[in-house]
Amino acid sequence: MNFNQIIIDANNQQQQHHQCNRTRLLVMNNNKIYELKSNNNLKINDDLTKIKQISCGESHIIVTTRTNHVYGMGNNKYHQLGIPNSKTKTELVEINLLTDDKDNKKIKTIDYLACGFYHSILICNQNEIYCAGHSYFNQTFGVNESDSFNLATSIILQPKEIITHVSCSTFSSLIIIDNWKIISCGQKSALKNNEMFDDGSEIFKKDKIKYCKFGDKCIFVFTMSGNVYISSNKSRFTILLENINKFIVGHMNLKYSYLDENNNLYEINRMINNPEVKEVIKQTVRPIDLELISTHNGFGFLIKRKKLKLFGEKSFKTKFKTNRYEIIKDCISSVKHIYILVEGI
């Protein structure tokens, strides 16, 4: 899960919380955990203490900072890092958003970030969509693949409209405008000739969005009332689950997990469709103290932003605990790595 996907308000208050606290980016691989740092770039190492958001695809990661810098690492075959050289980057490199900005727009804020398998999207200045990478399924809002991030011009927002969220799956993407209006593009829209469309999200004007995520070919919305809605390229939003405590969608797969009102934790594979209780969380743990997370091959949960437990990931440690002075701010995964963003308190 990316905790920054939780919708709150257009002022982006969650992003501004704890702005002065130092961050560290930890990498879990082959049952080992190490801190991601540059070998010889002090500026990058300094910015890694000010991380705002992280997101990753199949084998690339993008990092944004509170100082409006963007860094990337990993596979760049389709220029999903937004840099010219298509070779894989084994260390973090800085990404210049203004490389091909013909209108000379100034980036004042970098608000949201999301990565698909081979594409990346940044929301800047509250209502500008910058895209890079694989675009065969039009998952980049009309931006064709090039060697840099480029501004999407196919979506015209009204003067007071603000983009409040972005999410990507393997070959699809969505944005949320003003915390309720959902516009998506990519593989999910294949039956609509790859045209971007509004998914009938008027219902979320009343039942407010708490969490929204693109699963492969499906959009899932978890609302403040405890209902989960699902939309596919064959139907608009219908109720999938009711009266649950927590919900999370698998990272670019057809799985989802949820915590019911009795603290039973379920993992559902929509290809098999056989609900099974994976774990009963101890009743001493209140739902408010628990977050669900998704990884490439499984899922997990986080208690009080301090303890992390993973399921279904045979190549990684199944447990992680921060030190007494840090909390886990975010946890994401690519195919071969799990990234844990911790923040001092």
Coordinates of N, CA, C and O in Angstrom, one line a residue, residues 39-145:
N39 N 26.5 6.7 -3.5 CA 27.8 6.4 -3.1 C 28.7 7.7 -3.1 O 29.7 7.8 -2.3
N40 N 28.3 8.7 -3.9 CA 29.2 9.8 -4.1 C 28.5 11.2 -4.3 O 29.1 12.2 -4.6
N41 N 27.1 11.2 -4.1 CA 26.4 12.4 -4.3 C 25.8 12.9 -3.0 O 24.8 12.4 -2.5
L42 N 26.4 13.9 -2.4 CA 25.9 14.4 -1.1 C 24.6 15.0 -1.2 O 23.8 15.0 -0.2
K43 N 24.3 15.7 -2.3 CA 23.0 16.4 -2.5 C 21.9 15.4 -2.5 O 20.8 15.6 -1.8
I44 N 22.1 14.2 -3.2 CA 21.0 13.2 -3.2 C 20.8 12.6 -1.7 O 19.7 12.5 -1.3
N45 N 21.9 12.4 -1.1 CA 21.8 11.8 0.3 C 21.1 12.8 1.2 O 20.4 12.4 2.1
D46 N 21.4 14.1 1.0 CA 20.7 15.1 1.9 C 19.2 15.1 1.5 O 18.3 15.2 2.4
D47 N 18.8 15.0 0.2 CA 17.4 15.0 -0.1 C 16.7 13.7 0.3 O 15.5 13.7 0.5
L48 N 17.4 12.6 0.5 CA 16.8 11.4 1.0 C 16.4 11.5 2.4 O 15.6 10.6 2.9
T49 N 16.8 12.5 3.1 CA 16.3 12.8 4.5 C 15.0 13.7 4.4 O 14.5 14.0 5.5
K50 N 14.5 14.0 3.2 CA 13.4 14.9 3.1 C 12.4 14.3 2.1 O 11.7 15.0 1.4
I51 N 12.2 13.0 2.1 CA 11.4 12.3 1.1 C 9.9 12.6 1.4 O 9.5 12.5 2.6
K52 N 9.2 12.9 0.4 CA 7.7 13.2 0.5 C 6.9 11.9 0.1 O 6.0 11.5 0.8
Q53 N 7.3 11.4 -1.1 CA 6.5 10.2 -1.6 C 7.5 9.3 -2.3 O 8.5 9.7 -2.9
I54 N 7.1 8.0 -2.4 CA 7.8 7.0 -3.2 C 6.7 6.1 -3.9 O 5.6 5.9 -3.4
S55 N 7.1 5.6 -5.1 CA 6.2 4.7 -5.8 C 7.1 3.9 -6.7 O 8.2 4.4 -7.1
C56 N 6.7 2.7 -7.1 CA 7.5 1.9 -7.9 C 6.7 1.0 -8.9 O 5.5 0.8 -8.6
G57 N 7.3 0.6 -10.0 CA 6.6 -0.2 -11.0 C 7.2 -1.6 -10.9 O 7.6 -2.1 -9.8
E58 N 7.3 -2.3 -12.0 CA 7.9 -3.7 -12.0 C 9.3 -3.7 -11.5 O 9.6 -4.5 -10.6
S59 N 10.1 -2.7 -11.9 CA 11.5 -2.7 -11.5 C 12.1 -1.3 -11.6 O 13.3 -1.1 -11.9
H60 N 11.3 -0.3 -11.3 CA 11.8 1.1 -11.2 C 11.1 1.7 -10.0 O 10.0 1.4 -9.6
I61 N 11.8 2.7 -9.4 CA 11.3 3.5 -8.3 C 11.5 5.0 -8.6 O 12.5 5.4 -9.2
I62 N 10.4 5.8 -8.2 CA 10.5 7.2 -8.3 C 10.3 7.8 -6.9 O 9.5 7.3 -6.1
V63 N 11.1 8.8 -6.5 CA 11.1 9.4 -5.2 C 10.9 10.9 -5.4 O 11.6 11.5 -6.2
T64 N 10.0 11.5 -4.6 CA 9.9 13.0 -4.6 C 10.2 13.5 -3.2 O 10.1 12.7 -2.2
T65 N 10.7 14.7 -3.1 CA 11.1 15.3 -1.9 C 10.3 16.5 -1.5 O 9.6 17.1 -2.4
R66 N 10.4 16.9 -0.3 CA 9.7 18.1 0.2 C 10.3 19.4 -0.4 O 9.6 20.4 -0.3
T67 N 11.4 19.2 -1.0 CA 12.0 20.4 -1.7 C 11.8 20.4 -3.2 O 12.5 21.0 -4.0
N68 N 10.8 19.6 -3.6 CA 10.4 19.5 -5.0 C 11.5 19.0 -6.0 O 11.5 19.4 -7.1
H69 N 12.2 18.0 -5.5 CA 13.2 17.3 -6.3 C 12.6 15.9 -6.6 O 11.9 15.4 -5.8
V70 N 13.0 15.4 -7.8 CA 12.5 14.1 -8.2 C 13.7 13.2 -8.5 O 14.6 13.6 -9.3
Y71 N 13.7 12.0 -8.0 CA 14.8 11.0 -8.3 C 14.3 9.7 -8.7 O 13.1 9.3 -8.4
G72 N 15.0 9.0 -9.5 CA 14.6 7.7 -10.0 C 15.7 6.7 -10.1 O 16.9 7.0 -10.1
M73 N 15.4 5.4 -10.1 CA 16.4 4.3 -10.2 C 15.7 3.1 -10.8 O 14.5 2.9 -10.6
G74 N 16.5 2.3 -11.5 CA 16.0 1.0 -12.0 C 15.8 1.0 -13.5 O 16.5 1.7 -14.2
N75 N 14.9 0.1 -13.9 CA 14.7 -0.1 -15.3 C 14.2 1.2 -16.0 O 13.3 1.8 -15.6
N76 N 14.8 1.5 -17.2 CA 14.4 2.7 -17.9 C 14.2 2.4 -19.4 O 14.3 3.2 -20.2
K77 N 13.8 1.1 -19.7 CA 13.7 0.7 -21.0 C 12.7 1.5 -21.8 O 12.9 1.8 -23.0
Y78 N 11.6 1.9 -21.2 CA 10.6 2.7 -21.9 C 10.6 4.2 -21.4 O 9.7 4.9 -21.6
H79 N 11.7 4.6 -20.8 CA 12.0 5.9 -20.3 C 11.0 6.2 -19.2 O 10.5 7.4 -19.0
Q80 N 10.6 5.2 -18.4 CA 9.7 5.4 -17.3 C 10.3 6.2 -16.2 O 9.6 6.7 -15.3
L81 N 11.6 6.4 -16.2 CA 12.3 7.3 -15.2 C 12.2 8.8 -15.7 O 12.6 9.7 -14.9
G82 N 11.8 9.0 -16.9 CA 11.8 10.3 -17.5 C 13.1 10.9 -17.8 O 13.3 12.2 -17.7
I83 N 14.1 10.1 -18.1 CA 15.4 10.6 -18.5 C 15.8 9.9 -19.8 O 15.3 8.9 -20.2
P84 N 16.7 10.6 -20.6 CA 17.0 10.2 -22.0 C 17.6 8.8 -22.1 O 17.2 8.0 -23.0
N85 N 18.6 8.5 -21.3 CA 19.3 7.2 -21.5 C 18.4 6.0 -21.1 O 18.0 6.0 -19.9
S86 N 18.2 5.0 -21.9 CA 17.3 3.9 -21.6 C 17.9 2.8 -20.8 O 17.3 1.8 -20.5
K87 N 19.2 3.0 -20.5 CA 19.9 1.9 -19.7 C 19.4 1.9 -18.2 O 18.9 2.9 -17.7
T88 N 19.4 0.7 -17.6 CA 19.0 0.6 -16.2 C 19.9 1.4 -15.3 O 21.2 1.4 -15.5
K89 N 19.3 2.1 -14.4 CA 20.1 3.0 -13.4 C 20.2 2.2 -12.1 O 19.2 1.9 -11.5
T90 N 21.5 1.9 -11.7 CA 21.7 1.2 -10.5 C 21.8 2.1 -9.3 O 21.9 1.6 -8.2
E91 N 21.9 3.4 -9.5 CA 21.8 4.4 -8.4 C 20.8 5.4 -8.7 O 20.4 5.6 -9.9
L92 N 20.3 6.1 -7.7 CA 19.4 7.2 -7.9 C 20.0 8.3 -8.7 O 21.1 8.7 -8.5
V93 N 19.2 8.8 -9.7 CA 19.6 9.9 -10.5 C 18.5 11.0 -10.4 O 17.3 10.7 -10.2
E94 N 18.9 12.2 -10.6 CA 17.9 13.3 -10.5 C 17.2 13.4 -11.8 O 17.7 13.3 -12.9
I95 N 15.8 13.7 -11.7 CA 15.0 13.8 -12.9 C 14.6 15.2 -13.1 O 14.0 15.9 -12.2
N96 N 14.8 15.8 -14.3 CA 14.5 17.2 -14.6 C 13.1 17.2 -15.3 O 13.0 16.8 -16.4
L97 N 12.1 17.7 -14.6 CA 10.8 17.8 -15.2 C 10.7 18.8 -16.3 O 9.7 18.7 -17.1
L98 N 11.6 19.7 -16.4 CA 11.5 20.8 -17.4 C 12.3 20.6 -18.6 O 12.5 21.5 -19.4
T99 N 12.8 19.3 -18.8 CA 13.7 19.1 -20.0 C 13.0 19.4 -21.3 O 13.6 20.1 -22.2
D100 N 11.8 19.0 -21.5 CA 11.1 19.3 -22.8 C 9.8 20.2 -22.6 O 8.9 20.0 -23.3
D101 N 9.9 21.0 -21.6 CA 8.7 21.8 -21.3 C 8.7 23.1 -22.2 O 9.3 24.1 -21.9
K102 N 8.0 22.9 -23.4 CA 8.1 24.0 -24.4 C 7.4 25.3 -23.9 O 7.6 26.3 -24.4
D103 N 6.4 25.1 -23.0 CA 5.7 26.3 -22.5 C 6.4 27.0 -21.3 O 5.9 27.9 -20.8
N104 N 7.6 26.4 -20.9 CA 8.4 26.9 -19.8 C 7.6 27.1 -18.6 O 7.6 28.1 -17.9
K105 N 6.7 26.1 -18.2 CA 6.0 26.2 -17.0 C 6.9 25.9 -15.8 O 7.8 25.2 -15.9
K106 N 6.6 26.6 -14.7 CA 7.3 26.5 -13.5 C 6.7 25.5 -12.6 O 5.5 25.5 -12.3
I107 N 7.5 24.5 -12.1 CA 6.9 23.5 -11.1 C 7.0 24.1 -9.7 O 8.1 24.3 -9.2
K108 N 5.9 24.5 -9.2 CA 5.9 25.0 -7.8 C 5.7 24.0 -6.8 O 6.3 24.1 -5.7
T109 N 4.8 22.9 -7.0 CA 4.6 21.8 -6.1 C 4.6 20.5 -6.9 O 4.1 20.5 -8.0
I110 N 5.1 19.5 -6.2 CA 4.9 18.1 -6.7 C 4.0 17.4 -5.7 O 4.4 17.1 -4.6
D111 N 2.7 17.2 -6.1 CA 1.7 16.9 -5.1 C 1.5 15.4 -5.0 O 1.3 14.9 -3.9
Y112 N 1.5 14.6 -6.1 CA 1.2 13.2 -6.0 C 2.0 12.4 -7.0 O 2.5 13.0 -8.0
L113 N 2.2 11.1 -6.8 CA 3.1 10.3 -7.6 C 2.5 8.9 -7.7 O 2.0 8.4 -6.7
A114 N 2.6 8.3 -8.8 CA 2.2 6.9 -9.0 C 3.0 6.3 -10.2 O 3.3 7.0 -11.1
C115 N 3.3 5.0 -10.0 CA 4.0 4.2 -11.1 C 3.2 3.0 -11.5 O 2.7 2.3 -10.6
G116 N 3.1 2.8 -12.8 CA 2.6 1.5 -13.3 C 3.8 0.6 -13.6 O 4.9 0.9 -13.2
F117 N 3.6 -0.5 -14.3 CA 4.7 -1.4 -14.6 C 5.8 -0.7 -15.3 O 7.0 -0.8 -14.8
Y118 N 5.5 0.0 -16.3 CA 6.5 0.7 -17.1 C 6.2 2.1 -17.4 O 6.7 2.7 -18.4
H119 N 5.4 2.8 -16.6 CA 5.1 4.2 -16.8 C 5.0 4.9 -15.4 O 4.9 4.2 -14.4
S120 N 5.2 6.2 -15.4 CA 5.2 7.0 -14.2 C 4.4 8.3 -14.4 O 4.4 8.8 -15.5
I121 N 3.7 8.7 -13.3 CA 2.9 9.9 -13.4 C 3.1 10.8 -12.2 O 3.1 10.3 -11.1
L122 N 3.3 12.1 -12.4 CA 3.4 13.1 -11.4 C 2.3 14.1 -11.5 O 2.1 14.6 -12.6
I123 N 1.7 14.5 -10.4 CA 0.8 15.6 -10.4 C 1.5 16.8 -9.8 O 1.9 16.8 -8.7
C124 N 1.5 17.9 -10.6 CA 2.3 19.1 -10.1 C 1.3 20.3 -10.2 O 0.3 20.3 -10.9
N125 N 1.6 21.2 -9.3 CA 0.9 22.5 -9.3 C -0.6 22.3 -9.1 O -1.4 23.0 -9.7
Q126 N -1.0 21.2 -8.5 CA -2.4 20.8 -8.1 C -3.2 20.3 -9.3 O -4.2 19.6 -9.1
N127 N -2.9 20.7 -10.5 CA -3.8 20.3 -11.6 C -3.1 20.0 -12.9 O -3.7 20.0 -14.0
E128 N -1.8 19.7 -12.8 CA -1.0 19.4 -14.0 C -0.5 18.0 -14.0 O 0.0 17.5 -12.9
I129 N -0.7 17.2 -15.1 CA -0.4 15.8 -15.1 C 0.9 15.6 -16.0 O 0.8 15.9 -17.2
Y130 N 2.0 15.2 -15.4 CA 3.2 14.9 -16.1 C 3.4 13.4 -16.2 O 3.3 12.7 -15.2
C131 N 3.6 12.9 -17.4 CA 3.7 11.4 -17.6 C 5.0 11.1 -18.4 O 5.5 11.8 -19.2
A132 N 5.5 9.8 -18.1 CA 6.6 9.3 -18.8 C 6.5 7.8 -18.9 O 5.8 7.2 -18.1
G133 N 7.1 7.2 -19.9 CA 7.2 5.8 -20.1 C 6.2 5.2 -21.1 O 5.7 5.8 -21.9
H134 N 6.0 3.9 -20.9 CA 5.2 3.1 -21.8 C 3.8 3.7 -22.0 O 3.1 4.0 -21.0
S135 N 3.4 3.8 -23.3 CA 2.1 4.5 -23.5 C 1.2 3.7 -24.5 O 0.3 4.2 -25.1
Y136 N 1.5 2.4 -24.8 CA 0.9 1.7 -25.9 C -0.7 1.6 -25.6 O -1.5 1.7 -26.5
F137 N -1.1 1.5 -24.3 CA -2.5 1.4 -24.0 C -3.1 2.7 -23.6 O -4.2 2.8 -23.1
N138 N -2.4 3.8 -23.9 CA -2.8 5.2 -23.6 C -3.0 5.3 -22.1 O -3.9 6.1 -21.6
Q139 N -2.1 4.6 -21.3 CA -2.2 4.8 -19.9 C -1.6 6.0 -19.4 O -1.5 6.3 -18.1
T140 N -1.1 6.9 -20.3 CA -0.4 8.1 -19.9 C -1.2 9.4 -20.3 O -0.6 10.4 -20.7
F141 N -2.5 9.2 -20.3 CA -3.4 10.4 -20.6 C -3.0 11.1 -21.9 O -3.0 12.3 -21.9
G142 N -2.8 10.4 -22.9 CA -2.5 11.0 -24.2 C -1.1 11.4 -24.5 O -0.7 11.8 -25.6
V143 N -0.2 11.2 -23.5 CA 1.2 11.5 -23.7 C 2.0 10.3 -24.3 O 1.9 9.2 -23.7
N144 N 2.6 10.5 -25.4 CA 3.3 9.4 -26.1 C 4.7 9.2 -25.4 O 5.3 10.2 -24.9
E145 N 5.2 8.0 -25.5 CA 6.5 7.7 -24.9 C 7.6 8.6 -25.5 O 7.7 8.8 -26.7

